[in-house]
Coordinates of N, CA and C in Angstrom, one line a residue:
X52 N -28.9 -58.8 -12.7 CA -28.7 -57.5 -13.7 C -28.4 -57.0 -14.9
X53 N -29.2 -56.6 -15.6 CA -28.1 -56.3 -17.4 C -27.3 -55.2 -16.4
X54 N -26.4 -55.3 -17.6 CA -25.1 -54.3 -17.5 C -25.7 -52.4 -17.6
X55 N -26.7 -52.1 -18.5 CA -27.1 -50.9 -18.4 C -27.0 -50.1 -17.2
X56 N -28.0 -50.8 -16.2 CA -27.9 -49.8 -14.8 C -26.9 -49.6 -13.8
X57 N -25.9 -50.8 -14.2 CA -24.5 -50.3 -13.2 C -24.1 -49.4 -13.9
X58 N -23.9 -49.4 -15.5 CA -22.7 -48.4 -15.4 C -23.9 -47.1 -15.5
X59 N -25.4 -47.0 -15.6 CA -25.6 -46.1 -15.3 C -25.2 -45.5 -13.9
X60 N -25.3 -46.2 -12.9 CA -25.5 -46.0 -11.5 C -23.7 -45.5 -11.4
X61 N -22.8 -46.0 -11.8 CA -21.4 -45.5 -11.9 C -20.9 -44.5 -12.2
X62 N -21.8 -44.1 -14.0 CA -21.7 -42.4 -14.6 C -22.0 -41.6 -13.8
X63 N -23.0 -42.2 -12.9 CA -24.0 -41.2 -12.1 C -23.0 -40.7 -10.6
X64 N -22.7 -41.8 -10.2 CA -21.0 -41.3 -9.1 C -20.2 -41.1 -9.8
X65 N -19.7 -41.0 -11.0 CA -18.7 -39.6 -11.3 C -19.0 -38.4 -11.5
X66 N -20.8 -38.6 -12.1 CA -20.7 -36.8 -12.0 C -21.0 -36.0 -10.9
X67 N -21.3 -36.8 -9.9 CA -21.5 -36.3 -9.1 C -20.7 -36.0 -8.1
X68 N -19.7 -36.8 -8.3 CA -18.0 -37.0 -7.9 C -17.6 -35.5 -8.6
X69 N -17.0 -35.4 -9.7 CA -17.0 -34.2 -10.6 C -17.5 -33.1 -9.8
X70 N -18.6 -33.0 -10.2 CA -19.5 -32.0 -9.3 C -19.0 -31.4 -7.9
X71 N -18.9 -32.3 -6.7 CA -18.1 -32.2 -5.8 C -16.9 -31.7 -6.1
X72 N -16.1 -31.9 -6.5 CA -14.5 -31.8 -6.8 C -15.0 -30.3 -7.4
X73 N -15.5 -29.9 -8.5 CA -15.3 -28.8 -8.9 C -16.0 -27.5 -7.9
X74 N -16.2 -28.0 -7.5 CA -17.7 -26.8 -6.0 C -16.2 -27.1 -5.3
X75 N -15.6 -28.0 -4.3 CA -14.9 -28.0 -3.3 C -14.1 -27.2 -4.1
X76 N -13.3 -27.2 -5.3 CA -12.3 -26.9 -5.7 C -12.0 -25.0 -5.8
X77 N -13.5 -24.8 -6.2 CA -13.9 -23.1 -6.5 C -13.8 -22.9 -4.8
X78 N -14.7 -23.4 -3.9 CA -14.8 -22.5 -2.5 C -13.4 -22.9 -2.1
X79 N -13.0 -23.5 -2.2 CA -11.2 -23.4 -1.5 C -10.5 -22.9 -1.8
X80 N -9.9 -22.6 -3.4 CA -8.8 -22.1 -4.0 C -9.3 -20.5 -3.9
X81 N -10.9 -20.7 -4.4 CA -11.7 -18.9 -4.1 C -11.3 -18.2 -2.8
X82 N -11.7 -18.9 -1.9 CA -11.2 -18.4 -0.4 C -9.3 -18.1 0.0
X83 N -9.2 -18.9 -0.9 CA -7.4 -18.7 -0.8 C -7.0 -17.5 -1.3
X84 N -7.3 -17.3 -3.3 CA -7.1 -16.4 -3.4 C -6.5 -15.4 -3.1
X85 N -7.3 -14.4 -2.2 CA -6.9 -12.8 -1.2 C -5.5 -13.6 -0.6
X86 N -5.1 -14.3 -0.2 CA -4.1 -14.8 0.2 C -2.9 -15.1 -0.4
X87 N -3.0 -15.7 -1.5 CA -2.1 -16.1 -2.4 C -0.6 -15.2 -2.8
X88 N 0.5 -15.3 -2.5 CA 1.1 -14.3 -3.1 C 1.0 -13.8 -4.5
X89 N 0.8 -14.4 -5.5 CA 0.6 -13.9 -7.2 C -0.1 -12.9 -7.1
X90 N -1.5 -13.1 -6.1 CA -2.6 -12.3 -6.3 C -2.1 -10.6 -5.8
X91 N -2.1 -9.8 -6.7 CA -2.2 -7.9 -5.9 C -3.0 -8.0 -5.2
X92 N -2.3 -7.2 -4.1 CA -3.3 -6.5 -3.0 C -3.0 -5.2 -2.8
X93 N -4.0 -4.2 -2.5 CA -3.5 -2.9 -3.0 C -4.0 -2.6 -1.3
X94 N -3.0 -2.0 -0.6 CA -3.8 -1.7 1.0 C -3.6 -0.1 0.8
X95 N -4.6 0.9 1.1 CA -4.7 2.3 1.0 C -3.9 2.8 2.1
X96 N -3.0 3.7 2.0 CA -1.8 4.0 3.1 C -2.8 5.7 3.4
X97 N -2.0 6.5 4.4 CA -2.2 7.6 5.0 C -1.5 8.8 4.0
X98 N -1.8 9.5 3.6 CA -0.6 11.4 3.9 C -1.1 12.3 4.9
X99 N -0.4 12.1 5.6 CA -1.1 13.2 6.8 C -0.1 14.5 6.8
X100 N -0.3 15.5 6.8 CA 0.3 16.7 6.9 C 1.4 16.8 8.3
X101 N 3.0 17.2 8.2 CA 3.2 16.9 9.8 C 3.0 18.7 10.2
X102 N 2.9 18.2 11.4 CA 2.7 19.6 12.7 C 4.2 19.9 13.4
X103 N 4.6 19.0 13.5 CA 5.7 18.7 14.2 C 6.6 18.0 14.5
X104 N 7.9 17.9 14.6 CA 8.7 16.6 14.2 C 9.8 16.9 15.5
X105 N 10.3 16.1 16.7 CA 10.6 15.7 17.3 C 11.6 14.3 17.5
X106 N 12.6 14.3 18.9 CA 13.5 13.0 18.6 C 12.4 12.4 19.4
X107 N 12.9 10.7 19.1 CA 12.3 10.4 20.0 C 13.0 9.9 21.5
X108 N 12.2 9.3 22.6 CA 10.8 8.3 22.6 C 9.4 9.4 22.1
X109 N 8.9 9.3 21.6 CA 7.4 9.4 21.3 C 6.5 9.5 22.3
X110 N 5.6 10.7 22.6 CA 5.0 11.2 23.3 C 3.2 10.4 22.8
X111 N 2.4 10.4 23.5 CA 1.2 9.7 23.3 C 0.4 10.6 22.5
X112 N 0.1 10.3 21.1 CA -0.5 10.9 20.3 C 0.7 11.1 19.2
X113 N 1.6 11.0 19.5 CA 2.9 11.1 17.8 C 2.9 9.5 17.4
X114 N 3.7 9.8 16.3 CA 4.0 8.8 15.6 C 5.4 8.7 15.5
X115 N 5.4 7.3 15.5 CA 7.3 7.4 15.4 C 7.0 6.9 13.8
X116 N 8.7 7.4 13.5 CA 9.0 6.7 12.3 C 9.7 5.6 12.1
X117 N 9.8 5.2 10.4 CA 10.1 3.8 10.6 C 11.4 3.6 11.0
X118 N 12.4 4.7 10.8 CA 13.9 4.5 12.6 C 13.7 4.2 13.7
X119 N 12.8 4.6 14.1 CA 12.6 4.8 15.6 C 13.5 5.9 15.8
X120 N 13.9 6.6 15.4 CA 14.5 8.3 15.9 C 13.6 9.6 15.9
X121 N 12.7 9.6 14.8 CA 11.9 10.6 14.9 C 10.5 10.2 15.4
X122 N 10.0 11.4 16.1 CA 8.4 11.6 16.7 C 7.3 12.4 15.9
X123 N 7.0 12.3 15.7 CA 5.8 13.0 14.3 C 4.5 13.5 15.1
X124 N 4.1 14.5 15.1 CA 2.7 14.8 15.6 C 2.3 15.5 14.2
X125 N 0.8 14.9 13.5 CA 0.4 14.9 12.2 C -1.1 15.4 12.2
X126 N -1.6 16.1 11.1 CA -2.6 16.3 10.9 C -3.6 15.3 10.9
X127 N -4.4 15.6 9.9 CA -5.8 14.5 9.5 C -5.1 13.7 8.6
X128 N -5.7 12.2 8.7 CA -4.7 11.5 7.5 C -6.0 11.8 6.5
X129 N -5.5 11.3 5.1 CA -6.0 11.5 4.0 C -5.8 10.3 3.4
X130 N -6.4 9.0 3.0 CA -6.1 8.0 2.8 C -6.2 7.9 1.3
X131 N -5.0 7.1 0.6 CA -4.9 7.4 -0.5 C -4.5 5.7 -0.7
X132 N -5.0 5.4 -2.6 CA -4.5 3.6 -3.3 C -4.1 4.2 -4.2
X133 N -2.9 3.2 -4.0 CA -2.1 2.8 -5.3 C -2.9 2.3 -5.9
X134 N -2.8 2.2 -7.4 CA -3.1 1.5 -9.0 C -1.4 1.0 -8.7
X135 N -0.3 1.3 -9.2 CA 0.6 0.5 -9.1 C 1.6 0.8 -8.0
X136 N 2.4 -0.1 -7.8 CA 4.0 0.8 -7.2 C 4.9 -0.7 -7.1
X137 N 6.0 -0.1 -7.9 CA 7.3 -0.5 -8.0 C 8.3 0.5 -7.1
X138 N 9.5 -1.4 -6.6 CA 10.4 -0.6 -5.7 C 11.6 -1.1 -7.6
X139 N 12.7 0.1 -7.0 CA 13.6 0.1 -8.5 C 14.4 1.0 -7.3
X140 N 15.9 0.5 -7.9 CA 16.9 0.9 -7.4 C 17.5 2.1 -7.9
X141 N 17.4 3.3 -7.4 CA 17.6 4.3 -8.0 C 19.2 5.1 -8.7
X142 N 19.4 6.2 -9.3 CA 20.6 6.5 -9.8 C 22.0 6.4 -8.4
X143 N 21.6 6.6 -7.2 CA 22.6 6.6 -5.9 C 22.8 5.4 -5.9
X144 N 21.6 4.0 -6.2 CA 21.9 2.8 -5.5 C 20.7 2.8 -4.8
X145 N 20.4 3.5 -4.1 CA 19.4 4.2 -2.7 C 18.0 3.2 -3.5
X146 N 17.0 2.3 -3.1 CA 16.0 1.8 -3.2 C 14.1 2.8 -3.4
X147 N 14.1 2.8 -4.4 CA 12.9 3.8 -3.9 C 11.6 3.2 -4.2
X148 N 10.6 3.6 -3.8 CA 9.5 2.4 -4.6 C 8.0 4.0 -5.1
X149 N 8.6 3.7 -6.5 CA 7.6 4.2 -7.1 C 6.1 4.0 -7.3
X150 N 5.6 4.9 -7.1 CA 3.6 4.3 -7.2 C 3.0 5.2 -8.0
X151 N 2.3 4.7 -8.6 CA 0.8 5.4 -9.3 C -0.5 5.2 -8.4
X152 N -1.4 6.3 -8.0 CA -2.0 6.4 -7.3 C -3.5 6.2 -8.1
X153 N -4.4 5.6 -7.5 CA -5.7 5.6 -8.5 C -5.7 7.1 -9.2
X154 N -7.2 7.4 -9.6 CA -7.6 8.4 -10.1 C -7.6 9.5 -9.0
X155 N -8.9 8.7 -8.3 CA -9.3 9.8 -7.0 C -8.0 10.4 -6.2
X156 N -7.3 9.2 -5.8 CA -6.4 9.5 -5.1 C -5.5 10.0 -5.4
X157 N -5.0 10.3 -6.6 CA -4.5 11.8 -7.9 C -4.9 12.9 -7.7
X158 N -6.2 13.2 -7.5 CA -6.6 13.9 -7.2 C -6.3 15.0 -6.0
X159 N -6.8 14.0 -4.6 CA -6.8 14.5 -4.0 C -5.3 14.6 -3.2
X160 N -4.1 13.5 -3.9 CA -3.1 14.3 -3.5 C -2.2 15.3 -4.2
X161 N -2.9 15.6 -5.3 CA -2.5 17.0 -5.6 C -2.7 18.0 -5.0
X162 N -4.4 18.2 -4.4 CA -5.2 19.0 -3.9 C -4.0 19.4 -2.5
X163 N -3.5 18.2 -2.1 CA -2.9 18.5 -1.0 C -1.5 19.1 -0.8
X164 N -0.7 18.5 -1.7 CA 0.2 19.2 -2.0 C -0.1 20.7 -2.9
X165 N -1.2 21.1 -2.8 CA -1.3 22.6 -3.2 C -1.2 23.0 -2.1
X166 N -1.9 22.7 -0.8 CA -2.0 23.2 0.2 C -0.6 22.6 1.0
X167 N 0.1 22.3 1.4 CA 1.0 21.7 1.8 C 2.4 22.2 1.8
X168 N 2.7 22.7 0.1 CA 3.9 23.6 -0.1 C 4.1 24.7 0.3
X169 N 2.6 25.7 0.4 CA 2.9 27.1 0.9 C 3.2 27.1 2.6
X170 N 3.3 26.0 3.7 CA 3.5 26.8 4.8 C 4.8 26.2 5.3
X171 N 5.2 27.0 6.7 CA 6.5 26.8 6.7 C 6.7 25.6 7.4
X172 N 8.4 25.5 7.3 CA 9.0 24.2 8.3 C 8.5 23.4 10.0
X173 N 8.4 22.6 9.6 CA 7.7 21.6 9.4 C 6.4 21.4 8.3
X174 N 5.7 22.2 8.6 CA 4.2 21.8 8.3 C 4.1 21.6 6.8
X175 N 5.4 22.1 6.1 CA 5.1 21.8 4.5 C 5.7 20.5 4.0
X176 N 5.9 19.2 5.5 CA 6.5 18.2 5.1 C 4.6 17.2 4.8
X177 N 4.6 15.9 4.3 CA 3.7 15.0 4.3 C 3.9 13.5 4.4
X178 N 3.7 13.3 5.7 CA 4.1 12.1 6.0 C 3.2 10.4 5.1
X179 N 4.0 9.8 4.5 CA 3.4 8.8 4.2 C 3.5 7.9 5.4
X180 N 2.6 7.3 6.0 CA 2.0 6.2 6.9 C 1.5 5.4 6.4
X181 N 2.1 4.2 7.3 CA 2.0 2.7 6.5 C 1.5 1.7 8.2
X182 N 0.8 1.4 7.7 CA 1.1 0.6 10.0 C 1.1 1.4 10.5
X183 N 1.0 2.3 10.9 CA 0.9 3.2 11.9 C 2.5 3.9 12.6
X184 N 3.1 3.8 11.1 CA 4.5 4.4 11.0 C 4.7 5.6 9.7
X185 N 5.8 6.3 10.5 CA 6.0 7.1 9.1 C 6.9 6.4 8.4
X186 N 6.4 6.0 6.9 CA 7.7 5.4 6.1 C 8.9 6.6 5.2
X187 N 8.0 7.9 5.5 CA 9.2 8.7 4.9 C 8.1 10.2 5.1
X188 N 8.9 11.5 5.1 CA 7.7 12.9 5.5 C 8.8 13.2 4.4
X189 N 8.2 13.6 3.4 CA 9.3 14.4 2.5 C 8.7 16.0 2.7
X190 N 9.7 17.0 2.6 CA 9.3 18.5 2.5 C 8.3 18.7 0.6
X191 N 7.4 19.1 0.7 CA 6.6 19.5 -0.6 C 7.1 21.0 -0.5
X192 N 8.0 20.7 -1.7 CA 8.6 22.2 -2.3 C 7.7 22.9 -3.5
X193 N 6.7 22.1 -4.7 CA 5.8 22.7 -4.9 C 4.5 21.4 -5.0
X194 N 3.6 21.9 -5.6 CA 2.2 21.0 -5.7 C 2.6 20.5 -6.7
X195 N 2.3 19.1 -6.5 CA 2.9 18.1 -7.1 C 1.5 17.4 -8.4
X196 N 1.8 17.9 -9.6 CA 0.2 17.5 -10.3 C 0.6 15.7 -10.7
X197 N -0.8 15.3 -10.9 CA -0.8 14.1 -11.2 C -1.2 13.0 -9.9
X198 N -0.5 11.6 -10.6 CA -1.0 10.3 -9.9 C 0.5 9.5 -9.0
X199 N 1.5 10.3 -9.8 CA 2.9 9.4 -9.5 C 3.5 10.1 -8.2
X200 N 4.7 9.0 -7.2 CA 4.8 10.0 -6.1 C 5.8 8.5 -6.1
X201 N 7.1 8.9 -5.6 CA 8.2 8.4 -5.1 C 8.2 8.2 -3.8
X202 N 8.6 7.3 -3.3 CA 8.7 6.9 -1.4 C 10.1 6.6 -1.5
X203 N 11.0 7.0 -1.3 CA 12.7 6.9 0.1 C 12.5 7.1 1.0
X204 N 13.9 6.3 1.5 CA 13.9 5.8 3.2 C 14.5 5.5 3.9
X205 N 15.5 5.3 2.8 CA 16.3 3.9 3.4 C 16.6 2.6 3.5
X206 N 15.6 2.6 2.4 CA 15.5 0.8 2.3 C 16.3 0.3 1.1
X207 N 15.9 -1.6 2.3 CA 16.7 -2.2 1.5 C 16.0 -2.9 0.8
X208 N 17.0 -3.5 -0.2 CA 15.5 -4.5 -1.7 C 14.4 -4.8 -1.0
X209 N 15.0 -5.9 -0.1 CA 13.4 -6.6 -0.1 C 12.6 -5.6 1.5
X210 N 12.9 -4.3 2.4 CA 11.8 -3.8 2.7 C 11.7 -2.9 1.5
X211 N 11.9 -3.0 0.1 CA 11.4 -1.9 -0.7 C 10.5 -3.2 -1.5
X212 N 10.9 -3.8 -2.5 CA 10.2 -4.8 -3.2 C 8.6 -5.2 -1.2
X213 N 9.0 -5.5 -0.6 CA 7.5 -5.4 0.1 C 6.8 -4.5 0.1
X214 N 6.9 -3.6 0.6 CA 6.0 -1.9 1.0 C 5.5 -2.1 -0.5
X215 N 6.5 -2.0 -1.9 CA 5.7 -2.0 -3.1 C 5.0 -2.7 -3.3
X216 N 5.0 -4.3 -3.1 CA 3.9 -5.3 -3.2 C 2.5 -4.9 -2.1
X217 N 2.9 -4.2 -0.9 CA 1.5 -4.3 -0.3 C 0.9 -3.4 -0.8
X218 N 1.7 -1.9 -0.9 CA 0.6 -0.5 -1.3 C 0.2 -1.1 -3.2
X219 N 1.0 -2.0 -3.5 CA 0.4 -1.6 -5.5 C 0.0 -3.0 -5.9
X220 N 0.3 -3.9 -4.9 CA 0.7 -5.3 -5.6 C 1.9 -5.6 -6.1

């Protein structure tokens, strides 16, 4: 046998192996990338006007607060999406999640605060609901224009960073 055909067969096998490796890499890494910790994942969350607040335990249809002490009867959910969310330590040392909503969600948030701020207590509260729990239910004192909001609620550093990561990557 001449050296030319053997070299061609080996080169062909290496090219085929390279194609298999590249295709395999793309399929494996591509399917994993949705779960990689450094890839931003933005989860929509709900803004829900508060209808009534009671102490726990919660009756059917009521939503428990993050601390487990309060139960909220909530109006219809409005789903919004964060463009960005960061956890920072505020001036009082309390951890805060600063959220910038995407453009459409910002418009929705402004309209919702325009409506809610005019209502009597507790209907002037707007619950921020994540994973079926009220994370915070601040009182809306005036309409809030724009796309920026802050979520407070007794977070430690880890829980604030986890929530910020989930909401805005």
